[in-house]
mmCIF file of C-alpha atoms in Angstrom:
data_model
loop_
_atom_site.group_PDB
_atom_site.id
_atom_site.type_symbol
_atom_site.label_atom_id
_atom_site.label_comp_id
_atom_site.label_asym_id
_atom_site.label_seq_id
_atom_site.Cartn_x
_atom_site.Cartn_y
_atom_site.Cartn_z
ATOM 1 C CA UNK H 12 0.000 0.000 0.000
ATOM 2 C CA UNK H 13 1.356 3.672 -0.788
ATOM 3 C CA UNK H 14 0.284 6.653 1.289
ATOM 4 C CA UNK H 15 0.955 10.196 1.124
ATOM 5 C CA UNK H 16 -0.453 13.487 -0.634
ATOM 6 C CA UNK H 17 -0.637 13.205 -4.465
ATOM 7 C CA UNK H 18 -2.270 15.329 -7.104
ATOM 8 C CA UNK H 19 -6.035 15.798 -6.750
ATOM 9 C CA UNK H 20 -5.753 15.021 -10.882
ATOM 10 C CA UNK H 21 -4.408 11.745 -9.855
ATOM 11 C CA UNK H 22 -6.146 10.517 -6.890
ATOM 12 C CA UNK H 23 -8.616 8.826 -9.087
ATOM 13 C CA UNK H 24 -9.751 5.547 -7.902
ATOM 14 C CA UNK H 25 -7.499 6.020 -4.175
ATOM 15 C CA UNK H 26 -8.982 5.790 -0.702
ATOM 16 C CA UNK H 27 -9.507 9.503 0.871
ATOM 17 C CA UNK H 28 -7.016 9.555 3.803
ATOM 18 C CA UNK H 29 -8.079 11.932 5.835
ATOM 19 C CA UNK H 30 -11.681 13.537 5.873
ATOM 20 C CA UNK H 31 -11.998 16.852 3.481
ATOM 21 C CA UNK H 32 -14.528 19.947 4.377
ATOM 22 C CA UNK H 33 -13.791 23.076 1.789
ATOM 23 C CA UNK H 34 -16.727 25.553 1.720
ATOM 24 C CA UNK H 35 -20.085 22.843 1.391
ATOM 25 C CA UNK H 36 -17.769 20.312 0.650
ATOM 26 C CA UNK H 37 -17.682 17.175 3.361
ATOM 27 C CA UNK H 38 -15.860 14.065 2.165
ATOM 28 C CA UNK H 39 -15.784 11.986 4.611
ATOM 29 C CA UNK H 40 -12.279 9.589 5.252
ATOM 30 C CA UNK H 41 -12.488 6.242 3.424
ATOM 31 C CA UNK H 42 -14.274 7.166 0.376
ATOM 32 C CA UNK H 43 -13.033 5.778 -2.673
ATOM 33 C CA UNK H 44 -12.597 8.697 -5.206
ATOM 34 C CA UNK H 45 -14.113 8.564 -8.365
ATOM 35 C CA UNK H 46 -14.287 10.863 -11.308
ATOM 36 C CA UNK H 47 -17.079 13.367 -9.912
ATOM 37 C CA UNK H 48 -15.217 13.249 -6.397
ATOM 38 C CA UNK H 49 -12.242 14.705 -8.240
ATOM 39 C CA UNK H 50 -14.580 17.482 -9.687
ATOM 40 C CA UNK H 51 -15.823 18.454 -6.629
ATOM 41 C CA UNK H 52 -12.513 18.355 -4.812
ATOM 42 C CA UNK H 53 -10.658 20.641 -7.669
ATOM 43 C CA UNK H 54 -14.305 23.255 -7.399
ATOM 44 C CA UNK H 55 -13.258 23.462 -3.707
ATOM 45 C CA UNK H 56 -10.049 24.721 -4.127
ATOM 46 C CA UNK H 57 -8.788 21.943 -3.635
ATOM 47 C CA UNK H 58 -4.767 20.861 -5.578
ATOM 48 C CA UNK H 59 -3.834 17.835 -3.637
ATOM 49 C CA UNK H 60 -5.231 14.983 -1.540
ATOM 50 C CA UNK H 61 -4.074 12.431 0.989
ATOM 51 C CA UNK H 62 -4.739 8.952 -0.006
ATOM 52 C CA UNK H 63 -3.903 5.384 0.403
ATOM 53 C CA UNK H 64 -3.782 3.116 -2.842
ATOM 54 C CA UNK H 65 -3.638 -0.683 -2.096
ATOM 55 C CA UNK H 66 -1.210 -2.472 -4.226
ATOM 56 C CA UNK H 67 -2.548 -5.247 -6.218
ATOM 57 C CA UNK H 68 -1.686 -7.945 -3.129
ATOM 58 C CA UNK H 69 -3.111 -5.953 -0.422
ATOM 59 C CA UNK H 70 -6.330 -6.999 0.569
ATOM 60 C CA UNK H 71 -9.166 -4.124 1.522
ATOM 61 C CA UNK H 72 -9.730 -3.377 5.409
ATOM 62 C CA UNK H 73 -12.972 -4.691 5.728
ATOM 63 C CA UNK H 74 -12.740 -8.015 3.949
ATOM 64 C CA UNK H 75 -9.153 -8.672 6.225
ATOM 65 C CA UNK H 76 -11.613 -8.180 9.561
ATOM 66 C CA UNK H 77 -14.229 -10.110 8.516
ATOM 67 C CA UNK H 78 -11.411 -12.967 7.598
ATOM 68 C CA UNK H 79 -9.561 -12.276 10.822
ATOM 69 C CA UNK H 80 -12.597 -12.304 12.917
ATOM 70 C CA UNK H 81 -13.500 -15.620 10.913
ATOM 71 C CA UNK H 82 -10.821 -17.628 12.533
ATOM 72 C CA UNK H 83 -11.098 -16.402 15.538
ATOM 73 C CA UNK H 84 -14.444 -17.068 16.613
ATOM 74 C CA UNK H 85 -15.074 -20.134 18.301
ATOM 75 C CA UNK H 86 -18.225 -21.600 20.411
ATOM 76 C CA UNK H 87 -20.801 -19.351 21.273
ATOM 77 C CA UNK H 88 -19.847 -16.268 19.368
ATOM 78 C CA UNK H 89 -21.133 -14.085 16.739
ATOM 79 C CA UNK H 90 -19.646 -11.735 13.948
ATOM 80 C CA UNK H 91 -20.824 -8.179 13.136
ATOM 81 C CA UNK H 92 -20.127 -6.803 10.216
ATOM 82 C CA UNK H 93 -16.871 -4.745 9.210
ATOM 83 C CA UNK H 94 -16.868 -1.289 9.193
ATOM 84 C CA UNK H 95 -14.136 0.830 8.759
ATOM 85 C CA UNK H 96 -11.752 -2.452 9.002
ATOM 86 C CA UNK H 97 -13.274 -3.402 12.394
ATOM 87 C CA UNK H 98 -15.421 -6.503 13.444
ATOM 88 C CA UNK H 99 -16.176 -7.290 17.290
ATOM 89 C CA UNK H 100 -17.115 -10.530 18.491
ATOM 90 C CA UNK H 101 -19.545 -10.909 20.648
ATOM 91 C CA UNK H 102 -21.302 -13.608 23.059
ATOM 92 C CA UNK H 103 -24.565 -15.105 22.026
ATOM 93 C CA UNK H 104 -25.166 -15.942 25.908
ATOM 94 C CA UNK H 105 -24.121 -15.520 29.637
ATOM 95 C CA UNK H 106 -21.332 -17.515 30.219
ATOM 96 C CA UNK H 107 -16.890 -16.671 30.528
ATOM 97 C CA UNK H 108 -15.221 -16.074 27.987
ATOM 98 C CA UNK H 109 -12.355 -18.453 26.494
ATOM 99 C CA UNK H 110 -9.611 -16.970 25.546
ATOM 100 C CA UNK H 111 -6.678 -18.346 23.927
ATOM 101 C CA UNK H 112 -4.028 -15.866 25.173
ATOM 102 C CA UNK H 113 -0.461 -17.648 23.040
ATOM 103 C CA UNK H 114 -2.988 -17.305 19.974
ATOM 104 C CA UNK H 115 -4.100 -14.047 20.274
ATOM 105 C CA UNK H 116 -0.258 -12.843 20.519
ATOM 106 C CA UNK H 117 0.729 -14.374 17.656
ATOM 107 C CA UNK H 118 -2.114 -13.100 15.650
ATOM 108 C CA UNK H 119 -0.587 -9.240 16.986
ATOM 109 C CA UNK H 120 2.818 -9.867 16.049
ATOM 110 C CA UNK H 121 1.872 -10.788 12.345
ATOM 111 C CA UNK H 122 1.559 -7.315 11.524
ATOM 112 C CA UNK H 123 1.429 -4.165 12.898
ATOM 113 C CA UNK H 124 -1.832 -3.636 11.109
ATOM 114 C CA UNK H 125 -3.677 -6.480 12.035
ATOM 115 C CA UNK H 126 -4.562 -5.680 15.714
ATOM 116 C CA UNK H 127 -7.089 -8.359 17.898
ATOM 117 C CA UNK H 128 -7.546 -6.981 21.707
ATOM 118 C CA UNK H 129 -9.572 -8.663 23.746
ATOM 119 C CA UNK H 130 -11.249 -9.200 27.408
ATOM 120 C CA UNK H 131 -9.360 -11.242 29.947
ATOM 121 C CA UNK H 132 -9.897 -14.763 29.945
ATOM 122 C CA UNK H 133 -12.819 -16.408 32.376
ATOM 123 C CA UNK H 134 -14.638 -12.708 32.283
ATOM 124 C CA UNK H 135 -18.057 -13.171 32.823
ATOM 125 C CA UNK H 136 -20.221 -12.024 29.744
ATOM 126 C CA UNK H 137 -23.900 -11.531 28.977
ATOM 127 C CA UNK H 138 -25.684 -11.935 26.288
ATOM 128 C CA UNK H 139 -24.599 -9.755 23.433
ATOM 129 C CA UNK H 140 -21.024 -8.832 25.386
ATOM 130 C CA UNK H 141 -17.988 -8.106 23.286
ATOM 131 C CA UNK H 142 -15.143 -10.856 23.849
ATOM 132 C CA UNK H 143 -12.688 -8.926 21.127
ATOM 133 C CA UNK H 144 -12.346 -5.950 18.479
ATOM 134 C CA UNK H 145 -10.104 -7.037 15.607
ATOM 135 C CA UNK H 146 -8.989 -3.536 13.907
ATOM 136 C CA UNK H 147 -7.168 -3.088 10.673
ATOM 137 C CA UNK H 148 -5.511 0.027 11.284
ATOM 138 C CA UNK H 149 -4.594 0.689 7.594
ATOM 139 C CA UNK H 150 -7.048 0.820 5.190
ATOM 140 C CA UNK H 151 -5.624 -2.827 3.745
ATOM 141 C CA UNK H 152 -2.522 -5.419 4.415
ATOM 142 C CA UNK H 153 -0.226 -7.787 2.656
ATOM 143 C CA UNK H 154 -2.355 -10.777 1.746
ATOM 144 C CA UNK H 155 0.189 -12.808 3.017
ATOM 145 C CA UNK H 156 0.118 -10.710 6.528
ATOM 146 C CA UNK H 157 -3.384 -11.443 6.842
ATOM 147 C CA UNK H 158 -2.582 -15.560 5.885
ATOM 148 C CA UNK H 159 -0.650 -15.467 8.789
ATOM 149 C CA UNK H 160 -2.640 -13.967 11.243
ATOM 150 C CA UNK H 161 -5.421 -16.250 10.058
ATOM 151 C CA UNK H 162 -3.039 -19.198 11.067
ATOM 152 C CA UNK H 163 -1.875 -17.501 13.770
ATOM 153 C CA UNK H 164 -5.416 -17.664 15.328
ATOM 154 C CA UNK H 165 -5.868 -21.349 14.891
ATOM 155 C CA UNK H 166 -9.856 -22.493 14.924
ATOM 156 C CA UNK H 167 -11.801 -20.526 17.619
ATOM 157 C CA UNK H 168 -9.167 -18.667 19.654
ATOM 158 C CA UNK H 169 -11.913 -16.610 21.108
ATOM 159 C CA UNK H 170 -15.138 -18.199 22.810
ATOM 160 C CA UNK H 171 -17.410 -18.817 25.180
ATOM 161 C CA UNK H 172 -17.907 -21.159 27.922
ATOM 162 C CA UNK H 173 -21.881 -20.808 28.237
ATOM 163 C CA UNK H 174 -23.536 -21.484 31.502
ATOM 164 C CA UNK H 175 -24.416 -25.133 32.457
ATOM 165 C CA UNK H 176 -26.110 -24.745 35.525
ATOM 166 C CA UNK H 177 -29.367 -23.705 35.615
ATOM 167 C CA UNK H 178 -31.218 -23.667 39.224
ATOM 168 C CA UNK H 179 -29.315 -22.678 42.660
ATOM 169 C CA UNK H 180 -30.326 -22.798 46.676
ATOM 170 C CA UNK H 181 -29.282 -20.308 48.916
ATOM 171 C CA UNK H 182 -29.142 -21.270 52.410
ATOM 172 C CA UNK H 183 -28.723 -18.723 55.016
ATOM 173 C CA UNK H 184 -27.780 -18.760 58.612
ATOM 174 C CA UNK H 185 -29.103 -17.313 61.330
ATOM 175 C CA UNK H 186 -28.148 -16.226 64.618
ATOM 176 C CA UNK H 187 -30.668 -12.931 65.525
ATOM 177 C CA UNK H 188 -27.737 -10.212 64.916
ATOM 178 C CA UNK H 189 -27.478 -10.986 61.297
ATOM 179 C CA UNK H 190 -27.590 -8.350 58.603
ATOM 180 C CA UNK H 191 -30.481 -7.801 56.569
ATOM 181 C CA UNK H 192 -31.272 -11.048 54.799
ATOM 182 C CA UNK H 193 -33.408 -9.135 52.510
ATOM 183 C CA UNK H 194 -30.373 -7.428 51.013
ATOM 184 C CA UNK H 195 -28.087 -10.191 50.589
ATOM 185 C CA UNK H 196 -30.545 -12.598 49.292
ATOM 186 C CA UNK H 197 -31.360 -9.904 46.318
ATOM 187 C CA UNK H 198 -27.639 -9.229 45.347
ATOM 188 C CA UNK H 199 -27.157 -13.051 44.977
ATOM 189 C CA UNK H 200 -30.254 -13.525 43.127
ATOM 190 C CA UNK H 201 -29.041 -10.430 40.793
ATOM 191 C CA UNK H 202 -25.849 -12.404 40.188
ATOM 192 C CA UNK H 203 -27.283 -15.776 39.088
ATOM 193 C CA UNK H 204 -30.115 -13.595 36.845
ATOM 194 C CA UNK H 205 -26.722 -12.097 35.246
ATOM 195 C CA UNK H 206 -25.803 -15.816 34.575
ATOM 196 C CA UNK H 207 -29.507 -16.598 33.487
ATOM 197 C CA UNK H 208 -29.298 -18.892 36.432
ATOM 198 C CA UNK H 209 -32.635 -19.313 38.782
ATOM 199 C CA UNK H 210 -32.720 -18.896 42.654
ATOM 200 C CA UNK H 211 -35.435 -21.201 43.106
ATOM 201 C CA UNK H 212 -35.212 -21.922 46.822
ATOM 202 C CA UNK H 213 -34.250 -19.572 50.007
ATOM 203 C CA UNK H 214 -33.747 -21.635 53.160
ATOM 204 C CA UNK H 215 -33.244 -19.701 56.418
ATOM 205 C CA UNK H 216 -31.596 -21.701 59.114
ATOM 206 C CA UNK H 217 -29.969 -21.521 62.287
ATOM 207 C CA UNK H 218 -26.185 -20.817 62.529
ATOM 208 C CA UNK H 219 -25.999 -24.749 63.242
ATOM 209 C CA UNK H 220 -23.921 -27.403 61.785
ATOM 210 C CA UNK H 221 -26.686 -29.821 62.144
ATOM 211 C CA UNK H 222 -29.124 -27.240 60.585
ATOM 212 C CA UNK H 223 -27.313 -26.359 57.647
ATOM 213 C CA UNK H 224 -26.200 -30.104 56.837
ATOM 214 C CA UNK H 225 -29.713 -30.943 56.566
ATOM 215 C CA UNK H 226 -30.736 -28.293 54.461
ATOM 216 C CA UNK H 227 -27.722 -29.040 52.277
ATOM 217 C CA UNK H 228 -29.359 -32.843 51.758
ATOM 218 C CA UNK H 229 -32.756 -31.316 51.230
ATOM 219 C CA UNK H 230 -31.458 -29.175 48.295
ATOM 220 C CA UNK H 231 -32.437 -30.364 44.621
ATOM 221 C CA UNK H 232 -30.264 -27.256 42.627
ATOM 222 C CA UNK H 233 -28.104 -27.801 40.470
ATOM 223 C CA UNK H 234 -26.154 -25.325 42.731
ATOM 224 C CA UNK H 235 -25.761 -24.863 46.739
ATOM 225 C CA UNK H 236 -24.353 -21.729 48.345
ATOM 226 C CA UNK H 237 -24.603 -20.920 51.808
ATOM 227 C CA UNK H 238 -24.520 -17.585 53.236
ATOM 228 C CA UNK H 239 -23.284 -17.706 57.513
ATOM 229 C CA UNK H 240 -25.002 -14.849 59.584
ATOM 230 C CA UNK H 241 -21.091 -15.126 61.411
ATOM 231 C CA UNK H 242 -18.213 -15.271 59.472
ATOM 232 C CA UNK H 243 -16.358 -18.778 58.347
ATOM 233 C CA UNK H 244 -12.970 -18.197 60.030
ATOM 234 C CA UNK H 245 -11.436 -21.709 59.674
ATOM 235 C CA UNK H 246 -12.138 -24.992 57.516
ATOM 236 C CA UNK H 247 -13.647 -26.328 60.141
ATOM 237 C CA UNK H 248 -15.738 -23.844 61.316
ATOM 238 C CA UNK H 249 -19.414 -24.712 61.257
ATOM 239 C CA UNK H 250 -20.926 -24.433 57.563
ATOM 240 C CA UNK H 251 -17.482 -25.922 55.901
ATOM 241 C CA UNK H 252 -17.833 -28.691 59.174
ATOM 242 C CA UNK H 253 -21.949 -28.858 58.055
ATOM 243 C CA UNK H 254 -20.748 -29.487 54.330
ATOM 244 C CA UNK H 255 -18.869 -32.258 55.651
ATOM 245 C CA UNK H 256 -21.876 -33.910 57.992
ATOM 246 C CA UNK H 257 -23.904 -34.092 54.842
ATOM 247 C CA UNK H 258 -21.328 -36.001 53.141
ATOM 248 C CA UNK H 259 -19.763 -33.911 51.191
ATOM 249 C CA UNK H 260 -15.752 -32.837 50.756
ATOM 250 C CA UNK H 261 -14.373 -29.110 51.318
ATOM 251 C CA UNK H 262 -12.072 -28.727 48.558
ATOM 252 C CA UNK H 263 -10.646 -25.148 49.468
ATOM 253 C CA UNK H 264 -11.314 -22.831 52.448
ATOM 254 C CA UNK H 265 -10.245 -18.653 51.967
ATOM 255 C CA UNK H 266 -9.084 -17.246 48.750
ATOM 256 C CA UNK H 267 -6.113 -14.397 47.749
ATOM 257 C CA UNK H 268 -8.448 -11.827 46.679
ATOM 258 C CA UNK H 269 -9.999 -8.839 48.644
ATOM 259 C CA UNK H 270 -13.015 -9.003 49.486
ATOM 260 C CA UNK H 271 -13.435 -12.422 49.155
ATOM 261 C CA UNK H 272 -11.176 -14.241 51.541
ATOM 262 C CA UNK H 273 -13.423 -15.951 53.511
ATOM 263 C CA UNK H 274 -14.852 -17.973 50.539
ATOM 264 C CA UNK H 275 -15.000 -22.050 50.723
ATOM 265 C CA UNK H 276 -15.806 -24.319 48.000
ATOM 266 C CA UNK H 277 -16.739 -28.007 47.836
ATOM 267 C CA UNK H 278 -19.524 -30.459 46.564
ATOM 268 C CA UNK H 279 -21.847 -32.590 47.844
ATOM 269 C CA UNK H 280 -22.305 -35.605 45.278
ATOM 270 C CA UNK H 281 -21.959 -34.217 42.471
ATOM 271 C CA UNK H 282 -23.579 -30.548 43.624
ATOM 272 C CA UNK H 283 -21.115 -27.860 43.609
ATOM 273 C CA UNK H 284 -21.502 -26.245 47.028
ATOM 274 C CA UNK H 285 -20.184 -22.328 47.070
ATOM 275 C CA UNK H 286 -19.788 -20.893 50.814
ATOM 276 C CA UNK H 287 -19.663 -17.397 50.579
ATOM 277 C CA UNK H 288 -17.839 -14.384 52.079
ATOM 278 C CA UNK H 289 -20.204 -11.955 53.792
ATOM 279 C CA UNK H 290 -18.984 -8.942 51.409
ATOM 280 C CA UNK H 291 -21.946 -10.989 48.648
ATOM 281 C CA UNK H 292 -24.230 -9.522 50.376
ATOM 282 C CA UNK H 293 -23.597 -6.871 47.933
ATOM 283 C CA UNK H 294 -23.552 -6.227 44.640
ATOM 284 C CA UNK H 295 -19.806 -4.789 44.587
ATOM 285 C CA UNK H 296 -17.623 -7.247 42.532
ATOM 286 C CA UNK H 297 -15.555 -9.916 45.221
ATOM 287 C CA UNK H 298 -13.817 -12.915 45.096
ATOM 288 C CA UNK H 299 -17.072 -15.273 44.994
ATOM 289 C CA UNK H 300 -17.665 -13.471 41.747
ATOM 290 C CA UNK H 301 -14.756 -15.019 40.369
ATOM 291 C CA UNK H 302 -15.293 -18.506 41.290
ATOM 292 C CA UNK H 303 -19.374 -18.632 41.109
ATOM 293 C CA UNK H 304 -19.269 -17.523 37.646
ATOM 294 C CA UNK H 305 -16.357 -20.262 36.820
ATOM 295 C CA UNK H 306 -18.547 -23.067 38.084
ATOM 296 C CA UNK H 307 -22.277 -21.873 36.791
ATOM 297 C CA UNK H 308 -19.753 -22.798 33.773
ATOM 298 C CA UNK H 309 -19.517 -25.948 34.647
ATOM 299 C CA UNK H 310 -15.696 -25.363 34.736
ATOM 300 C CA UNK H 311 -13.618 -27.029 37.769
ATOM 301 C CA UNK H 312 -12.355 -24.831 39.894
ATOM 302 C CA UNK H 313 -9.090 -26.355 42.045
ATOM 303 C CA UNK H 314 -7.684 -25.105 45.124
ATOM 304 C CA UNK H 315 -4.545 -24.199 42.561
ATOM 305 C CA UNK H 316 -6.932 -22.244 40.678
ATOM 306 C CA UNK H 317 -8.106 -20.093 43.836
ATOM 307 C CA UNK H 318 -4.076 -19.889 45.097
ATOM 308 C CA UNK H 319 -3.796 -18.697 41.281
ATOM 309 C CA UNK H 320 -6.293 -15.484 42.044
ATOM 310 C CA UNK H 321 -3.613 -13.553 43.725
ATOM 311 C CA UNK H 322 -2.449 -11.268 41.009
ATOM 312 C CA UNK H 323 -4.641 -9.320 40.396
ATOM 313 C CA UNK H 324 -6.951 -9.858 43.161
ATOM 314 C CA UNK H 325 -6.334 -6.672 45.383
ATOM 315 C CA UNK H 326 -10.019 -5.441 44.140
ATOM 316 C CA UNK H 327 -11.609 -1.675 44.998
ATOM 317 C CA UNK H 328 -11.951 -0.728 48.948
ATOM 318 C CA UNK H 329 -16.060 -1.483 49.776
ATOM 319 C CA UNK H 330 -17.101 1.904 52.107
ATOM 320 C CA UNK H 331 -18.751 -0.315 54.206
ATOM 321 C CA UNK H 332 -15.449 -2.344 56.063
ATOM 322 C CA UNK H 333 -14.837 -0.705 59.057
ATOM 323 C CA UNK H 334 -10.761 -0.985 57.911
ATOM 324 C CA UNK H 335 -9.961 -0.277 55.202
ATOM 325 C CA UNK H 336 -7.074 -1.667 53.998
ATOM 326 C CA UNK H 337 -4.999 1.282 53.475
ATOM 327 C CA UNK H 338 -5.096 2.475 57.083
ATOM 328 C CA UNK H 339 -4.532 5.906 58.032
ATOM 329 C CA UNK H 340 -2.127 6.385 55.935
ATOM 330 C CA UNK H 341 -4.086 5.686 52.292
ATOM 331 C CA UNK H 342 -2.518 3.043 49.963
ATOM 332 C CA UNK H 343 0.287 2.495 52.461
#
């Protein structure tokens, strides 16, 4: 592709560079000139143009996102169309997204007009979400640039991990000094809703082992999470000890992100059972975020996986702890 400023005489058939306004003129960037274009330009006052003019084995902007885009989209994703050499991708449904981070670098490094950014992998999306942008920057590439960043992408670097789960029971403790249950019970509904999930079943108990394990039994969701009116402190405090008396396994007990570190996870059978860290009682993103959203998914989620949270993990300060974590002294 050459670019620069060339005769308006000879810009015939080039693609406008830059947008043009002379007097009533407005041409807008993009256009392809043709021979009344010209007219108009040289009636403005116009003696030159800046213009791009694709050599015979460049291929046009639009057609290179749409091929780009092509490769990269994988399960669960849609195309729109190209305009101005960009197409997004977006999710067809709640779910995380899938991202293949070694193929999305090697698509980047194939040229430095062939450009795919993208959300970080496991984000949760919603129906209709953008996973990526891929964005020509030049108004066409090297058809051999673009062969390799097709390559480069493999089949389906970008997707989406769709919910599995479809039904959840939230079972919360008691003790008389509790919050308001009211107000926890409707931020965790909002988040399964955001997954399309269904809170079909509330079950207030007391803050009892004995109470919760048989509550845990009773509970035909796909899903469990428990919510303590008293903070899980150890993993074998009661609701992790309660998870255990039911006959189920505690598979990890606190978490490296903040809030969040009081989380435990587990399962009961084959039920996935989420204990949760009192800062889900609202709607502020936390650790449980990060691991409920993982296995609505239906992905597994190890105790390497939580350790693995860390980076990245220090999250915004909620104005409701009583310490915040910077102290007196702010952020030291």
């Amino acid at each position: 592709m050459t670019f620069g400023a060339v005769p308006v005489s000879e810009a015939l058939g080039a693609v406008l560079a830059h947008s043009v306004r002379a007097g009533d003129l407005r041409m807008r960037k993009g256009a392809v000139l043709g021979a009344d274009d010209l007219v108009a330009l040289q009636k403005a006052g116009l003696s030159e143009v800046v213009v791009a003019r694709l050599d015979p084995s460049d291929i046009d902007e639009n057609e290179a996102a749409t091929r780009v885009a092509a490769a990269l989209a994988g399960q669960g994703v849609e195309m729109t169309q190209a305009f101005t050499g960009r197409v997004n991708l977006l999710a067809k449904g709640p779910g995380v997204a899938r991202i293949d981070a070694s193929a999305i670098d090697a698509l980047n490094a194939c040229h430095d007009m062939i450009t795919c950014a993208t959300v970080a992998p496991l984000t949760r999306m919603g129906e209709g979400g953008m996973l990526a942008t891929v964005k020509i920057i030049s108004y066409g590439v090297p058809d051999m640039a673009l062969r390799a960043a097709e390559q480069a992408a493999g089949a389906g670097a970008v997707g989406l991990v769709p919910v599995s789960l479809q039904t959840a029971t939230l079972i919360v403790t008691q003790t008389g000094a509790e919050p308001d249950m009211d107000k926890g019970v409707a931020a965790i509904q909002g988040r399964l809703e955001a997954l399309g999930m269904t809170l079909e079943d509330v079950t207030a108990v007391p803050h009892e082992e004995q109470a919760i394990a048989q509550a845990l039994g009773a509970s035909r969701s796909d899903l469990a999470l428990i919510l303590t009116a008293s903070a899980t402190s150890d993993a074998h405090d009661v609701a992790p000890q309660a998870l255990r008396a039911a006959g189920g396994e505690v598979t990890r007990f606190g978490m490296p992100v903040d809030p969040g570190n009081l989380l435990f996870l587990g399962h009961l059978n084959e039920k996935p059972v989420v204990g949760l860290p009192g800062c889900a009682r609202a709607p502020a993103l936390n650790g449980a975020d990060w691991v409920l959203e993982r296995v609505a998914c239906g992905l597994e989620v190890s105790s390497a996986d939580i350790a693995g949270m860390g980076v990245g993990g220090l999250l915004k300060e909620i104005p409701q702890r009583g310490q915040p974590r910077g102290g007196p002294g702010k952020g030291t």
